[in-house]
Amino acid sequence: MPRLSQVATGPTGLDIVTPKVASASLLAGLPPPTPWSERKLLLVVLGRIINPAISTVRWHAWRDLHSNPMATVYQYNLKDMWMSAACDLPESARRAVQLSECRRVWGAEYDCEHQLDHGAYSTRDHCRNFHGRSNLTQSYRAASAEAIRGRFLSEVGFKAEVMRHKFCLVVRGDFASTLKLSEHLALVGSMGCVPVLVKAGDALNVLPFSAVVDPRC
Amino acid sequence: MLNAMPCAEALLSLPLHSRRLTAQVFNLCRIAYIVDERIAFSQMMLDALAAVPEQDALAFWAEAAKLQDAFLYDEATPENLRARPPTFEDGCQAWRVTLSARLTPSLLHLPTRRLSKSPPRARPSWRCCATMRARCAAVSAVKGASTTTPRARLTSR
């Protein structure tokens, strides 16, 4: 008789079995596909860039691609991470850099000092998840304010972008499997962008759907 | 570089979620590229993608069109409409089983079909448990459901 822990995890023991199918409504209202030759190259929908203690792959995707004209990158939450932007610096120098990053991203009207001292996240250890990841904080400070502010992509906008790009990057989120995978595998059947699945990390040495797919060599 | 990773023919041996999904053989490499994180964001990778001809994309699209249903769940199809949607009582039952299994190690050897209803996630807080217990008790009282304890019910079968 299997034990509870065996039922809860996939055959690899690493991934969590979650329902990953997209709603059929995904195909409703799809714009007509753009001819191949007129398409932009790579769509990178990162959405929420996750806690680097879980995975840094979305950070690396953003860092390497946000300023590349061959890629269209969407993310929306880096602007909230200004408090972590100085974690690679000595504690004595952090405050000034944090405030400078806050004003750069949010503008002079935003009360950065109040947020830092009394805001909802003021008591949190903002560097807890950034230990040993100085390259992330350095790339944050090196990026333009516009790139950090990012853009939120609506469902309608997402469908439009899928139909006007040749390829779309599928990068894991909090878990190895991401709903983006199912969405893109479904949309490519309607002449959407061709998915480019990023296999990330030694601990996630699994193919997509490996929890439910039985490889047959 | 593209699809340098192992990509074997695969069989979808279990439904991903939907009852209407039947087992299908597919090769992921015919509908997607798989690349390693170490090169996925490099200029070299972008150049390789830029060199992919339209004929390749046409082949991907044709193959993916045949598999599209496998990745979609249509709530409006007759067979899905006929299926009984989960009720709150289903949730209560799953919650009781999960909670019992979590609190009583001797029940870890329950039949898998009961446990698979509710894979354990984060340990629920006591506030969550109290709220759920109260709501489930209220539903049981209204519907005249059995008030036996989960353990008694499970061990009496």
PDB file of C-alpha atoms in Angstrom, chain A residues 96-199:
ATOM      1  CA  ALA A  96      21.022  55.251   0.898  1.00  0.00           C
ATOM      2  CA  VAL A  97      21.003  52.868  -2.066  1.00  0.00           C
ATOM      3  CA  GLN A  98      17.559  51.521  -1.185  1.00  0.00           C
ATOM      4  CA  LEU A  99      16.130  55.041  -1.113  1.00  0.00           C
ATOM      5  CA  SER A 100      17.875  55.963  -4.320  1.00  0.00           C
ATOM      6  CA  GLU A 101      16.485  52.885  -6.085  1.00  0.00           C
ATOM      7  CA  CYS A 102      13.018  53.569  -4.715  1.00  0.00           C
ATOM      8  CA  ARG A 103      12.998  57.138  -6.021  1.00  0.00           C
ATOM      9  CA  ARG A 104      14.403  56.037  -9.349  1.00  0.00           C
ATOM     10  CA  VAL A 105      11.670  53.468  -9.898  1.00  0.00           C
ATOM     11  CA  TRP A 106       8.683  55.053  -8.160  1.00  0.00           C
ATOM     12  CA  GLY A 107       9.412  58.728  -8.639  1.00  0.00           C
ATOM     13  CA  ALA A 108      10.031  61.616  -6.288  1.00  0.00           C
ATOM     14  CA  GLU A 109       6.390  61.843  -5.155  1.00  0.00           C
ATOM     15  CA  TYR A 110       6.523  58.418  -3.509  1.00  0.00           C
ATOM     16  CA  ASP A 111       7.360  58.580   0.176  1.00  0.00           C
ATOM     17  CA  CYS A 112      10.218  56.080   0.087  1.00  0.00           C
ATOM     18  CA  GLU A 113      11.530  56.885   3.571  1.00  0.00           C
ATOM     19  CA  HIS A 114       8.159  56.235   5.143  1.00  0.00           C
ATOM     20  CA  GLN A 115       7.818  52.965   3.248  1.00  0.00           C
ATOM     21  CA  LEU A 116      11.254  51.859   4.323  1.00  0.00           C
ATOM     22  CA  ASP A 117      10.746  52.729   7.985  1.00  0.00           C
ATOM     23  CA  HIS A 118       7.029  52.197   8.517  1.00  0.00           C
ATOM     24  CA  GLY A 119       5.630  50.470   5.427  1.00  0.00           C
ATOM     25  CA  ALA A 120       3.907  47.123   5.416  1.00  0.00           C
ATOM     26  CA  TYR A 121       7.179  45.332   4.675  1.00  0.00           C
ATOM     27  CA  SER A 122       9.485  47.486   6.762  1.00  0.00           C
ATOM     28  CA  THR A 123      10.201  44.811   9.354  1.00  0.00           C
ATOM     29  CA  ARG A 124      10.993  42.078   6.857  1.00  0.00           C
ATOM     30  CA  ASP A 125      14.536  40.939   6.217  1.00  0.00           C
ATOM     31  CA  HIS A 126      14.706  41.952   2.570  1.00  0.00           C
ATOM     32  CA  CYS A 127      18.025  40.262   1.996  1.00  0.00           C
ATOM     33  CA  ARG A 128      17.012  36.882   3.363  1.00  0.00           C
ATOM     34  CA  ASN A 129      16.398  35.434  -0.115  1.00  0.00           C
ATOM     35  CA  PHE A 130      19.278  37.240  -1.801  1.00  0.00           C
ATOM     36  CA  HIS A 131      22.224  35.850   0.141  1.00  0.00           C
ATOM     37  CA  GLY A 132      24.977  34.929  -2.283  1.00  0.00           C
ATOM     38  CA  ARG A 133      23.088  36.414  -5.214  1.00  0.00           C
ATOM     39  CA  SER A 134      24.888  39.683  -5.655  1.00  0.00           C
ATOM     40  CA  ASN A 135      24.570  39.422  -9.446  1.00  0.00           C
ATOM     41  CA  LEU A 136      20.818  39.831  -9.139  1.00  0.00           C
ATOM     42  CA  THR A 137      20.946  42.994  -7.066  1.00  0.00           C
ATOM     43  CA  GLN A 138      23.690  44.420  -9.240  1.00  0.00           C
ATOM     44  CA  SER A 139      21.682  43.804 -12.403  1.00  0.00           C
ATOM     45  CA  TYR A 140      18.682  45.427 -10.735  1.00  0.00           C
ATOM     46  CA  ARG A 141      20.660  48.606 -10.112  1.00  0.00           C
ATOM     47  CA  ALA A 142      22.155  48.527 -13.596  1.00  0.00           C
ATOM     48  CA  ALA A 143      18.787  48.230 -15.351  1.00  0.00           C
ATOM     49  CA  SER A 144      16.788  51.205 -16.501  1.00  0.00           C
ATOM     50  CA  ALA A 145      13.864  52.381 -14.396  1.00  0.00           C
ATOM     51  CA  GLU A 146      11.533  51.561 -17.277  1.00  0.00           C
ATOM     52  CA  ALA A 147      12.770  47.962 -17.454  1.00  0.00           C
ATOM     53  CA  ILE A 148      12.277  47.547 -13.709  1.00  0.00           C
ATOM     54  CA  ARG A 149       8.789  49.043 -13.781  1.00  0.00           C
ATOM     55  CA  GLY A 150       7.885  46.480 -16.422  1.00  0.00           C
ATOM     56  CA  ARG A 151       4.518  45.933 -17.981  1.00  0.00           C
ATOM     57  CA  PHE A 152       1.487  43.888 -17.035  1.00  0.00           C
ATOM     58  CA  LEU A 153       0.071  41.814 -19.865  1.00  0.00           C
ATOM     59  CA  SER A 154      -3.697  41.380 -20.015  1.00  0.00           C
ATOM     60  CA  GLU A 155      -5.310  38.242 -21.419  1.00  0.00           C
ATOM     61  CA  VAL A 156      -6.227  40.033 -24.635  1.00  0.00           C
ATOM     62  CA  GLY A 157      -2.715  41.436 -24.896  1.00  0.00           C
ATOM     63  CA  PHE A 158      -1.234  38.013 -24.214  1.00  0.00           C
ATOM     64  CA  LYS A 159      -3.176  36.436 -27.085  1.00  0.00           C
ATOM     65  CA  ALA A 160      -2.164  39.229 -29.419  1.00  0.00           C
ATOM     66  CA  GLU A 161       1.497  38.882 -28.522  1.00  0.00           C
ATOM     67  CA  VAL A 162       1.413  35.103 -28.923  1.00  0.00           C
ATOM     68  CA  MET A 163       0.140  35.473 -32.483  1.00  0.00           C
ATOM     69  CA  ARG A 164       2.715  38.045 -33.483  1.00  0.00           C
ATOM     70  CA  HIS A 165       5.871  36.322 -32.196  1.00  0.00           C
ATOM     71  CA  LYS A 166       7.757  33.404 -33.687  1.00  0.00           C
ATOM     72  CA  PHE A 167       8.799  31.835 -30.375  1.00  0.00           C
ATOM     73  CA  CYS A 168       7.783  32.135 -26.757  1.00  0.00           C
ATOM     74  CA  LEU A 169       9.871  31.216 -23.767  1.00  0.00           C
ATOM     75  CA  VAL A 170       8.312  28.987 -21.094  1.00  0.00           C
ATOM     76  CA  VAL A 171      10.134  29.403 -17.802  1.00  0.00           C
ATOM     77  CA  ARG A 172       9.247  27.606 -14.601  1.00  0.00           C
ATOM     78  CA  GLY A 173       7.602  29.479 -11.760  1.00  0.00           C
ATOM     79  CA  ASP A 174       7.265  28.462  -8.130  1.00  0.00           C
ATOM     80  CA  PHE A 175       6.995  24.870  -9.297  1.00  0.00           C
ATOM     81  CA  ALA A 176       8.549  22.948 -12.161  1.00  0.00           C
ATOM     82  CA  SER A 177       5.297  22.902 -14.034  1.00  0.00           C
ATOM     83  CA  THR A 178       3.706  26.162 -15.003  1.00  0.00           C
ATOM     84  CA  LEU A 179       0.345  26.891 -16.535  1.00  0.00           C
ATOM     85  CA  LYS A 180       2.168  28.815 -19.260  1.00  0.00           C
ATOM     86  CA  LEU A 181       3.351  25.458 -20.543  1.00  0.00           C
ATOM     87  CA  SER A 182      -0.161  24.175 -21.187  1.00  0.00           C
ATOM     88  CA  GLU A 183      -1.252  27.504 -22.594  1.00  0.00           C
ATOM     89  CA  HIS A 184       1.584  27.686 -25.092  1.00  0.00           C
ATOM     90  CA  LEU A 185       1.326  24.025 -26.091  1.00  0.00           C
ATOM     91  CA  ALA A 186      -2.344  24.645 -26.827  1.00  0.00           C
ATOM     92  CA  LEU A 187      -1.818  27.958 -28.585  1.00  0.00           C
ATOM     93  CA  VAL A 188       0.876  26.668 -30.910  1.00  0.00           C
ATOM     94  CA  GLY A 189      -1.861  24.458 -32.365  1.00  0.00           C
ATOM     95  CA  SER A 190      -3.574  27.654 -33.507  1.00  0.00           C
ATOM     96  CA  MET A 191      -0.425  28.985 -35.163  1.00  0.00           C
ATOM     97  CA  GLY A 192       0.721  30.823 -32.073  1.00  0.00           C
ATOM     98  CA  CYS A 193       4.368  31.203 -31.155  1.00  0.00           C
ATOM     99  CA  VAL A 194       6.407  27.998 -30.975  1.00  0.00           C
ATOM    100  CA  PRO A 195       7.187  27.206 -27.298  1.00  0.00           C
ATOM    101  CA  VAL A 196      10.787  27.149 -26.151  1.00  0.00           C
ATOM    102  CA  LEU A 197      10.794  25.255 -22.866  1.00  0.00           C
ATOM    103  CA  VAL A 198      13.586  26.106 -20.486  1.00  0.00           C
ATOM    104  CA  LYS A 199      14.823  23.151 -18.490  1.00  0.00           C
TER     105      LYS A 199
END
